[in-house]
Amino acid sequence: MMEQLMKLWSFDVVVWRGFLFSALILNFIFACQLFFLQPLVSALDTKPGDAAALFERVTQNVKVKKYREALNDLNSAIEADPALSEAYWHRASVLRQLCRYEESEESYKKFLEMKPRDSAAEKELSQMHQAKSALDSATNLLDTGDIKRALEYIDKVVLVFSPACSKAKLLKVKLLLADKDYSGVISEAGYILKEDEDNLEALLLRGRAYYYLADHDVALRHYQKGLRSDPEHGELKKTYFGLKNLLKKTKSAEDNASKGKLRLAVEEYKAALAMDPNHSAHNVNLHLGLCKVLVKLGRGKDAISSCSEALELDGELIDALVQRGEAKLLTEDWEGAVADLKEAAEKSPQDRNIREVLMRAERSLKLSQRKDWYKILGVSKTASVSEIKKAYKKLALQWHPDKNVDNREEAENKFREIAAAYEVLGDEDKRTRYDQGEDIEDMGSGMGGGGFNPFGGGGQQFTFHFEGGFPGGGGGFGGFHF
């Protein structure tokens, strides 16, 4: 009897344990449904209010750019109820905005299978095709260099129908960089980085914009941030170390110039310029630095070339105008020097140094325009008095009008010029003043009246009489005596 009671009690315990275990399993299943499937069950109960709540949540997620959450909700809803047509349409729209065009087209077509000839869905599908085509066209136009048209495709089509398209946004930044709209690059890449601060391509492009604006410190910070995320990123490494080398080479050139190592500075400046010929904002300073060194070395022609390069990049660079003016003085281009220095003085009227250089150039120009008496007599500026007299005698005999009957007019002009040259250079006081640059143009014109006897003194006498014209037909030079 006791044994039977024990068996019965054991059987009851087993039954109760089984019952409790089953209850726990059912509770677990219910909890899973409650926490994980309730939103979808609500949408699948064919209750319009519940489905509307799901789509409203999707819409709100899209508004705050939570596209992943929106797609997760829609994908789960479709998985739970493949017949939920509206979910396909919403998913197609989200995918279109993200420019995931193949997936978007598939969802649009699935919806249209369920709801044929739905005009709104058909319109969106058409817009999706336009956006895809425009994105492809803009990509090709970047390669061919038609930047303006490519930007129109991006702004007026792609980003209208696919406003969340990261590919299009990055393409726009590349187009702006190619168009040298560096402020635009900084702005557009900044928007991308606000949404994804570790977007390596946006960091690279924005850093390049700062680089081409010669804001090198900011450029380096962008490159460094990208390399912290991916130390082996090829383009970031290349641009980062390229900029570091450029700055190093530039500093070396400037240091050598300041230490007076001018020839070494020239080589360093040239090497820095060769590193990136397109870096205009930085190269303008390299060209100017090179010009200054070349002026100090007396290499006027090369200096003019370097300063002209700087002015091509920045026509308002006053220092380059001044240095080019100095270089033109070295090459004896007096008029060119005055023109450059006048322009510089007009742009900086308070600069006393520019005015002083301009006055020097104007004086050189004036001196260059007077007659070169030394050249007329064919002697050097260091010629002795006897050398000057000897040259004068020779030329006076050669060009005396009485000895040049066939070309009398030319001879008369030459003879007067030779005599005028001797009148200045043969007088020690006049020659000194002439050499000092004084304005003595009229010194050589004192040939009228009386007789002009440049060879006074003993020995052979050469007397030239000027009044009364030339012999024969109205008078002429007096007798030619020796």
Coordinates of C-alpha atoms in Angstrom, one line a residue:
M1 CA 0.0 0.0 0.0
M2 CA 2.8 2.4 1.0
E3 CA 4.7 1.5 -2.1
Q4 CA 1.7 2.3 -4.3
L5 CA 1.3 5.7 -2.6
M6 CA 4.9 6.5 -3.2
K7 CA 4.6 5.6 -6.9
L8 CA 1.5 7.7 -7.2
W9 CA 3.2 10.7 -5.6
S10 CA 6.3 10.4 -7.8
F11 CA 4.0 10.3 -10.9
D12 CA 2.2 13.5 -9.8
V13 CA 5.5 15.3 -9.3
V14 CA 6.6 14.4 -12.8
V15 CA 3.3 15.6 -14.2
W16 CA 3.5 18.9 -12.4
R17 CA 7.1 19.4 -13.4
G18 CA 6.1 18.9 -17.0
F19 CA 3.2 21.3 -16.7
L20 CA 5.4 24.0 -15.2
F21 CA 8.1 23.6 -17.8
S22 CA 5.5 23.9 -20.6
A23 CA 4.1 27.0 -19.0
L24 CA 7.6 28.6 -18.8
I25 CA 8.2 27.9 -22.6
L26 CA 4.9 29.5 -23.5
N27 CA 5.7 32.6 -21.4
F28 CA 9.0 32.9 -23.1
I29 CA 7.4 32.7 -26.6
F30 CA 4.9 35.3 -25.5
A31 CA 7.6 37.7 -24.3
C32 CA 9.5 37.4 -27.5
Q33 CA 6.4 38.2 -29.5
L34 CA 5.7 41.1 -27.2
F35 CA 9.2 42.7 -27.5
F36 CA 10.3 41.8 -31.0
L37 CA 7.3 41.2 -33.2
Q38 CA 4.6 43.5 -31.6
P39 CA 5.2 46.4 -34.0
L40 CA 5.0 44.1 -37.0
V41 CA 2.0 42.1 -35.6
S42 CA 0.2 45.4 -35.3
A43 CA 1.0 46.1 -38.9
L44 CA 0.0 42.7 -40.0
D45 CA -3.3 42.5 -38.1
T46 CA -4.7 44.5 -41.1
K47 CA -5.6 47.2 -38.7
P48 CA -5.1 50.5 -40.7
G49 CA -4.2 52.4 -37.6
D50 CA -1.3 50.1 -36.7
A51 CA 0.1 50.1 -40.3
A52 CA -0.2 53.8 -40.4
A53 CA 1.8 54.0 -37.1
L54 CA 4.6 51.9 -38.7
F55 CA 4.9 54.1 -41.8
E56 CA 4.7 57.2 -39.7
R57 CA 7.7 55.9 -37.7
V58 CA 9.5 55.2 -40.9
T59 CA 8.8 58.8 -42.2
Q60 CA 10.1 60.3 -38.9
N61 CA 13.3 58.3 -39.1
V62 CA 13.8 59.5 -42.7
K63 CA 13.3 63.1 -41.6
V64 CA 16.1 62.8 -39.0
K65 CA 18.3 60.8 -41.5
K66 CA 18.0 57.5 -39.7
Y67 CA 17.8 55.6 -42.9
R68 CA 19.1 52.4 -41.5
E69 CA 16.4 52.3 -38.8
A70 CA 13.7 53.0 -41.4
L71 CA 14.9 50.2 -43.7
N72 CA 15.2 47.8 -40.8
D73 CA 11.5 48.4 -39.9
L74 CA 10.4 48.0 -43.5
N75 CA 12.5 44.9 -44.1
S76 CA 11.1 43.3 -41.0
A77 CA 7.6 44.2 -41.9
I78 CA 7.9 42.7 -45.4
E79 CA 9.6 39.6 -44.0
A80 CA 6.7 39.1 -41.7
D81 CA 4.0 39.9 -44.3
P82 CA 5.2 39.8 -47.9
A83 CA 1.8 41.0 -49.0
L84 CA 2.2 44.4 -47.3
S85 CA 2.4 46.4 -50.5
E86 CA 2.8 49.8 -48.9
A87 CA 6.0 48.6 -47.2
Y88 CA 7.6 48.0 -50.6
W89 CA 6.7 51.5 -51.8
H90 CA 8.2 53.1 -48.6
R91 CA 11.3 50.9 -48.9
A92 CA 11.7 51.8 -52.6
S93 CA 11.5 55.5 -51.7
V94 CA 14.1 55.3 -48.9
L95 CA 16.5 53.3 -51.2
R96 CA 16.0 55.9 -54.0
Q97 CA 17.0 58.7 -51.6
L98 CA 20.1 56.8 -50.7
C99 CA 20.8 56.3 -54.5
R100 CA 20.7 52.5 -54.1
Y101 CA 19.0 52.4 -57.4
E102 CA 19.0 48.7 -58.3
E103 CA 17.4 47.8 -55.0
S104 CA 15.0 50.7 -55.2
E105 CA 13.9 49.7 -58.7
E106 CA 13.2 46.2 -57.5
S107 CA 11.0 47.4 -54.7
Y108 CA 9.1 49.8 -57.0
K109 CA 8.4 47.0 -59.4
K110 CA 7.3 44.7 -56.6
F111 CA 4.8 47.3 -55.4
L112 CA 3.5 47.9 -58.9
E113 CA 2.9 44.2 -59.4
M114 CA 0.6 44.4 -56.4
K115 CA -0.8 47.8 -57.3
P116 CA -0.6 48.1 -61.1
R117 CA -0.7 51.5 -62.7
D118 CA -0.3 53.4 -59.5
S119 CA 0.6 56.9 -60.8
A120 CA 2.5 58.1 -57.8
A121 CA 4.7 55.0 -57.7
E122 CA 5.3 55.2 -61.5
K123 CA 6.3 58.8 -61.2
E124 CA 8.8 58.0 -58.4
L125 CA 10.2 55.2 -60.5
S126 CA 10.7 57.6 -63.4
Q127 CA 12.5 60.0 -61.1
M128 CA 14.7 57.2 -59.8
H129 CA 15.7 56.4 -63.4
Q130 CA 16.4 60.1 -64.1
A131 CA 18.6 60.4 -60.9
K132 CA 20.5 57.2 -61.9
S133 CA 21.2 58.5 -65.4
A134 CA 22.2 61.9 -64.2
L135 CA 24.6 60.5 -61.7
D136 CA 26.3 58.3 -64.4
S137 CA 26.5 61.3 -66.7
A138 CA 28.0 63.6 -64.0
T139 CA 30.6 60.9 -63.3
N140 CA 31.6 60.8 -67.0
L141 CA 31.6 64.6 -67.3
L142 CA 34.1 64.8 -64.5
D143 CA 36.5 62.6 -66.5
T144 CA 36.0 64.8 -69.6
G145 CA 36.4 68.1 -67.7
D146 CA 32.9 69.5 -68.3
I147 CA 32.6 70.6 -64.7
K148 CA 29.7 73.0 -65.1
R149 CA 27.3 70.5 -66.7
A150 CA 28.3 67.8 -64.2
L151 CA 27.4 70.1 -61.3
E152 CA 24.1 70.9 -63.0
Y153 CA 23.3 67.2 -63.1
I154 CA 24.2 66.7 -59.5
D155 CA 22.4 69.8 -58.1
K156 CA 19.3 69.8 -60.4
V157 CA 18.6 66.1 -60.7
V158 CA 20.5 63.7 -58.5
L159 CA 20.3 65.5 -55.1
V160 CA 16.7 66.5 -55.8
F161 CA 15.5 62.9 -56.1
S162 CA 18.3 61.4 -54.0
P163 CA 19.1 63.9 -51.3
A164 CA 20.8 61.4 -49.1
C165 CA 23.1 60.1 -51.8
S166 CA 26.6 60.1 -50.3
K167 CA 28.1 59.1 -53.7
A168 CA 26.6 62.2 -55.3
K169 CA 27.7 64.5 -52.5
L170 CA 31.3 63.3 -52.7
L171 CA 31.2 63.6 -56.5
K172 CA 30.0 67.2 -56.1
V173 CA 32.9 67.9 -53.8
K174 CA 35.3 66.5 -56.4
L175 CA 33.8 68.6 -59.1
L176 CA 34.1 71.8 -57.0
L177 CA 37.8 70.9 -56.3
A178 CA 38.4 70.4 -60.0
D179 CA 36.7 73.8 -60.6
K180 CA 39.0 75.4 -57.9
D181 CA 36.0 76.4 -55.8
Y182 CA 37.9 75.7 -52.6
S183 CA 35.4 77.5 -50.3
G184 CA 32.7 75.4 -51.9
V185 CA 34.7 72.2 -51.2
I186 CA 35.2 73.1 -47.6
S187 CA 31.5 73.8 -47.1
E188 CA 30.1 70.7 -48.9
A189 CA 32.7 68.4 -47.4
G190 CA 31.9 69.9 -44.0
Y191 CA 28.2 68.8 -44.3
I192 CA 29.3 65.3 -45.1
L193 CA 31.6 65.2 -42.1
K194 CA 28.8 66.4 -39.8
E195 CA 27.0 63.2 -40.7
D196 CA 30.0 61.0 -40.7
E197 CA 33.1 62.6 -39.1
D198 CA 35.3 59.7 -40.1
N199 CA 34.5 59.8 -43.8
L200 CA 38.0 59.4 -45.2
E201 CA 37.3 60.7 -48.7
A202 CA 35.6 63.8 -47.3
L203 CA 38.6 64.4 -45.0
L204 CA 41.0 64.0 -47.9
L205 CA 39.0 66.4 -50.2
R206 CA 38.5 69.0 -47.6
G207 CA 42.2 68.8 -46.6
R208 CA 43.1 69.4 -50.3
A209 CA 41.0 72.5 -50.4
Y210 CA 42.8 74.0 -47.4
Y211 CA 46.1 72.9 -49.0
Y212 CA 45.4 74.8 -52.3
L213 CA 44.4 77.8 -50.2
A214 CA 47.9 77.5 -48.6
D215 CA 46.3 76.9 -45.2
H216 CA 48.7 74.1 -44.6
D217 CA 48.2 73.6 -40.9
V218 CA 44.5 73.0 -41.3
A219 CA 45.2 70.7 -44.3
L220 CA 47.6 68.6 -42.2
R221 CA 45.1 68.2 -39.4
H222 CA 42.5 66.8 -41.8
Y223 CA 45.1 64.3 -43.2
Q224 CA 46.2 63.3 -39.7
K225 CA 42.6 62.7 -38.6
G226 CA 42.1 60.4 -41.6
L227 CA 45.3 58.6 -41.0
R228 CA 44.4 57.9 -37.4
S229 CA 41.3 56.0 -38.7
D230 CA 43.3 54.3 -41.4
P231 CA 47.1 54.5 -41.2
E232 CA 47.5 52.7 -44.5
H233 CA 45.2 54.9 -46.6
G234 CA 47.2 55.4 -49.8
E235 CA 46.0 58.8 -50.9
L236 CA 46.0 60.3 -47.4
K237 CA 49.6 59.1 -46.8
K238 CA 50.7 60.5 -50.2
T239 CA 49.2 63.9 -49.6
Y240 CA 50.3 64.2 -46.0
F241 CA 54.0 63.4 -46.6
G242 CA 53.9 65.4 -49.9
L243 CA 52.9 68.5 -48.0
K244 CA 55.4 67.8 -45.2
N245 CA 58.2 67.6 -47.8
L246 CA 57.1 70.8 -49.6
L247 CA 57.1 72.8 -46.3
K248 CA 60.5 71.4 -45.5
K249 CA 62.0 72.3 -48.8
T250 CA 60.4 75.8 -48.7
K251 CA 61.9 76.5 -45.2
S252 CA 65.3 75.3 -46.4
A253 CA 65.2 77.8 -49.3
E254 CA 64.1 80.7 -47.1
D255 CA 66.8 79.9 -44.5
N256 CA 69.5 79.7 -47.1
A257 CA 68.4 83.1 -48.6
S258 CA 68.4 84.7 -45.1
K259 CA 71.9 83.3 -44.4
G260 CA 73.3 84.7 -47.7
K261 CA 73.7 81.3 -49.3
L262 CA 72.1 82.6 -52.4
R263 CA 73.0 80.0 -55.0
L264 CA 71.9 77.2 -52.7
A265 CA 68.7 79.1 -52.1
V266 CA 68.0 79.3 -55.9
E267 CA 68.3 75.5 -56.2
E268 CA 66.0 74.9 -53.2
Y269 CA 63.4 77.3 -54.5
K270 CA 63.4 75.6 -57.9
A271 CA 63.1 72.2 -56.3
A272 CA 60.1 73.4 -54.2
L273 CA 58.4 74.8 -57.3
A274 CA 58.8 71.5 -59.1
M275 CA 57.0 69.6 -56.3
D276 CA 53.5 70.9 -57.2
P277 CA 53.3 73.3 -60.2
N278 CA 49.5 73.6 -59.6
H279 CA 49.8 74.9 -56.0
S280 CA 49.4 78.6 -57.1
A281 CA 48.7 80.0 -53.6
H282 CA 52.0 78.7 -52.4
N283 CA 54.1 79.0 -55.6
V284 CA 53.4 82.7 -55.9
N285 CA 55.6 83.2 -52.8
L286 CA 58.2 80.7 -54.0
H287 CA 58.5 82.6 -57.3
L288 CA 58.8 85.9 -55.4
G289 CA 61.4 84.5 -53.1
L290 CA 63.4 83.2 -56.1
C291 CA 63.2 86.5 -57.8
K292 CA 64.6 88.4 -54.8
V293 CA 67.6 86.0 -54.6
L294 CA 68.2 86.3 -58.4
V295 CA 68.2 90.1 -58.1
K296 CA 70.8 89.9 -55.3
L297 CA 72.9 87.7 -57.6
G298 CA 72.6 90.2 -60.4
R299 CA 70.8 87.7 -62.7
G300 CA 68.4 90.3 -64.0
K301 CA 66.9 88.2 -66.9
D302 CA 66.2 85.2 -64.7
A303 CA 64.8 87.5 -62.0
I304 CA 62.4 89.1 -64.4
S305 CA 61.1 85.7 -65.4
S306 CA 60.5 84.6 -61.8
C307 CA 58.8 87.9 -60.8
S308 CA 56.6 87.7 -63.9
E309 CA 55.5 84.2 -62.9
A310 CA 54.5 85.6 -59.5
L311 CA 52.6 88.4 -61.1
E312 CA 50.8 86.0 -63.3
L313 CA 49.5 84.3 -60.2
D314 CA 48.8 87.5 -58.3
G315 CA 48.7 90.7 -60.3
E316 CA 48.3 92.8 -57.1
L317 CA 51.6 91.6 -55.6
I318 CA 53.4 94.9 -55.1
D319 CA 56.6 93.3 -53.9
A320 CA 56.9 91.4 -57.2
L321 CA 56.4 94.6 -59.2
V322 CA 59.2 96.3 -57.2
Q323 CA 61.5 93.4 -57.6
R324 CA 60.8 93.1 -61.3
G325 CA 61.6 96.8 -61.6
E326 CA 64.9 96.2 -59.9
A327 CA 65.6 93.3 -62.2
K328 CA 64.9 95.5 -65.3
L329 CA 67.4 98.0 -64.0
L330 CA 70.0 95.3 -64.1
T331 CA 69.2 94.5 -67.7
E332 CA 69.1 98.2 -68.6
D333 CA 65.4 98.1 -69.5
W334 CA 64.9 101.6 -68.1
E335 CA 61.5 102.2 -69.5
G336 CA 60.2 98.8 -68.2
A337 CA 61.7 99.5 -64.8
V338 CA 60.0 102.9 -64.6
A339 CA 56.7 101.4 -65.7
D340 CA 56.7 98.6 -63.0
L341 CA 57.9 100.9 -60.2
K342 CA 55.3 103.6 -61.1
E343 CA 52.5 101.0 -60.9
A344 CA 53.9 99.8 -57.5
A345 CA 54.1 103.4 -56.3
E346 CA 50.5 104.0 -57.3
K347 CA 49.3 101.0 -55.4
S348 CA 51.4 101.9 -52.3
P349 CA 51.8 105.7 -52.4
Q350 CA 53.0 105.8 -48.8
D351 CA 56.0 103.5 -49.3
R352 CA 59.1 105.7 -49.3
N353 CA 61.4 102.8 -50.4
I354 CA 59.4 102.4 -53.6
R355 CA 59.6 106.1 -54.4
E356 CA 63.3 106.1 -53.9
V357 CA 63.8 103.1 -56.3
L358 CA 61.4 104.8 -58.8
M359 CA 63.5 108.0 -58.7
R360 CA 66.6 106.0 -59.4
A361 CA 64.9 104.3 -62.3
E362 CA 63.7 107.6 -63.7
R363 CA 67.1 109.1 -63.5
S364 CA 68.6 106.1 -65.3
L365 CA 66.0 106.4 -68.0
K366 CA 66.8 110.0 -68.5
L367 CA 70.5 109.3 -68.7
S368 CA 69.9 106.6 -71.2
Q369 CA 68.0 109.0 -73.4
R370 CA 70.9 111.6 -73.7
K371 CA 73.6 111.3 -76.2
D372 CA 76.5 109.0 -75.3
W373 CA 79.5 111.2 -76.2
Y374 CA 81.9 108.4 -75.4
K375 CA 80.2 106.2 -77.9
I376 CA 80.2 109.0 -80.5
L377 CA 83.9 109.4 -80.2
G378 CA 84.4 105.6 -79.9
V379 CA 86.3 105.8 -76.6
S380 CA 85.8 104.2 -73.2
K381 CA 84.6 106.1 -70.2
T382 CA 88.0 105.8 -68.7
A383 CA 89.8 107.3 -71.7
S384 CA 92.5 109.8 -71.1
V385 CA 92.4 113.4 -72.4
S386 CA 95.0 112.5 -75.1
E387 CA 93.0 109.5 -76.2
I388 CA 89.9 111.6 -76.5
K389 CA 91.7 114.3 -78.5
K390 CA 93.2 111.7 -80.8
A391 CA 89.9 110.0 -81.5
Y392 CA 88.3 113.4 -82.2
K393 CA 91.0 114.4 -84.7
K394 CA 90.6 111.1 -86.5
L395 CA 86.8 111.4 -86.8
A396 CA 86.9 115.1 -87.7
L397 CA 89.1 114.4 -90.6
Q398 CA 87.0 111.4 -91.6
W399 CA 83.7 113.2 -91.6
H400 CA 84.7 116.7 -92.7
P401 CA 82.1 117.8 -95.2
D402 CA 84.7 118.9 -97.7
K403 CA 86.0 115.4 -97.8
N404 CA 82.5 113.8 -98.2
V405 CA 81.0 115.5 -101.2
D406 CA 78.9 112.6 -102.2
N407 CA 77.2 112.3 -98.8
R408 CA 77.6 115.9 -97.6
E409 CA 74.4 116.1 -95.5
E410 CA 75.3 113.0 -93.5
A411 CA 78.8 114.2 -93.1
E412 CA 77.6 117.6 -91.8
N413 CA 75.5 115.9 -89.1
K414 CA 78.3 113.6 -88.1
F415 CA 80.8 116.4 -88.0
R416 CA 78.6 118.5 -85.7
E417 CA 78.0 115.5 -83.4
I418 CA 81.7 114.7 -83.2
A419 CA 82.5 118.4 -82.4
A420 CA 79.8 118.5 -79.7
A421 CA 81.1 115.3 -78.1
Y422 CA 84.6 116.8 -78.0
E423 CA 83.3 120.0 -76.5
V424 CA 82.0 118.1 -73.5
L425 CA 84.6 115.4 -73.1
G426 CA 87.5 117.7 -73.9
D427 CA 86.6 120.0 -71.0
E428 CA 87.5 118.5 -67.7
D429 CA 84.7 120.2 -65.7
K430 CA 82.0 119.5 -68.2
R431 CA 83.2 115.8 -68.5
T432 CA 83.0 115.4 -64.7
R433 CA 79.5 116.8 -64.5
Y434 CA 78.5 114.6 -67.5
D435 CA 79.8 111.5 -65.8
Q436 CA 77.9 112.4 -62.6
G437 CA 74.7 112.3 -64.6
E438 CA 73.9 116.0 -64.7
D439 CA 71.6 117.3 -67.3
I440 CA 74.0 119.0 -69.6
E441 CA 72.5 118.2 -73.0
D442 CA 73.2 121.7 -74.2
M443 CA 76.8 121.5 -73.5
G444 CA 77.7 120.2 -76.9
S445 CA 75.8 122.8 -78.8
G446 CA 78.2 125.7 -78.3
M447 CA 79.4 125.6 -81.8
G448 CA 77.9 128.8 -83.2
G449 CA 79.6 132.1 -83.7
G450 CA 83.3 132.7 -84.1
G451 CA 85.7 129.9 -84.9
F452 CA 85.8 126.6 -83.0
N453 CA 89.4 125.4 -82.7
P454 CA 89.5 122.2 -80.6
F455 CA 93.1 121.6 -81.3
G456 CA 94.6 124.7 -79.8
G457 CA 98.2 124.7 -79.0
G458 CA 101.4 124.0 -80.8
G459 CA 101.9 121.6 -83.7
Q460 CA 99.5 121.0 -86.5
Q461 CA 96.6 123.4 -86.6
F462 CA 93.1 122.3 -87.6
T463 CA 90.7 125.2 -87.8
F464 CA 87.0 124.8 -88.6
H465 CA 85.0 127.9 -89.3
F466 CA 81.2 127.5 -88.9
E467 CA 79.6 130.9 -89.6
G468 CA 78.6 131.5 -93.2
G469 CA 77.7 127.9 -94.0
F470 CA 79.7 125.6 -96.2
P471 CA 81.9 126.5 -99.2
G472 CA 80.2 126.3 -102.5
G473 CA 76.6 127.3 -102.9
G474 CA 75.9 129.5 -99.9
G475 CA 79.1 129.1 -98.1
G476 CA 80.3 126.2 -96.0
F477 CA 82.9 125.1 -93.6
G478 CA 85.9 127.4 -93.7
G479 CA 89.2 126.2 -95.1
F480 CA 90.6 122.9 -94.0
H481 CA 94.1 123.8 -92.9
F482 CA 96.9 121.7 -91.6

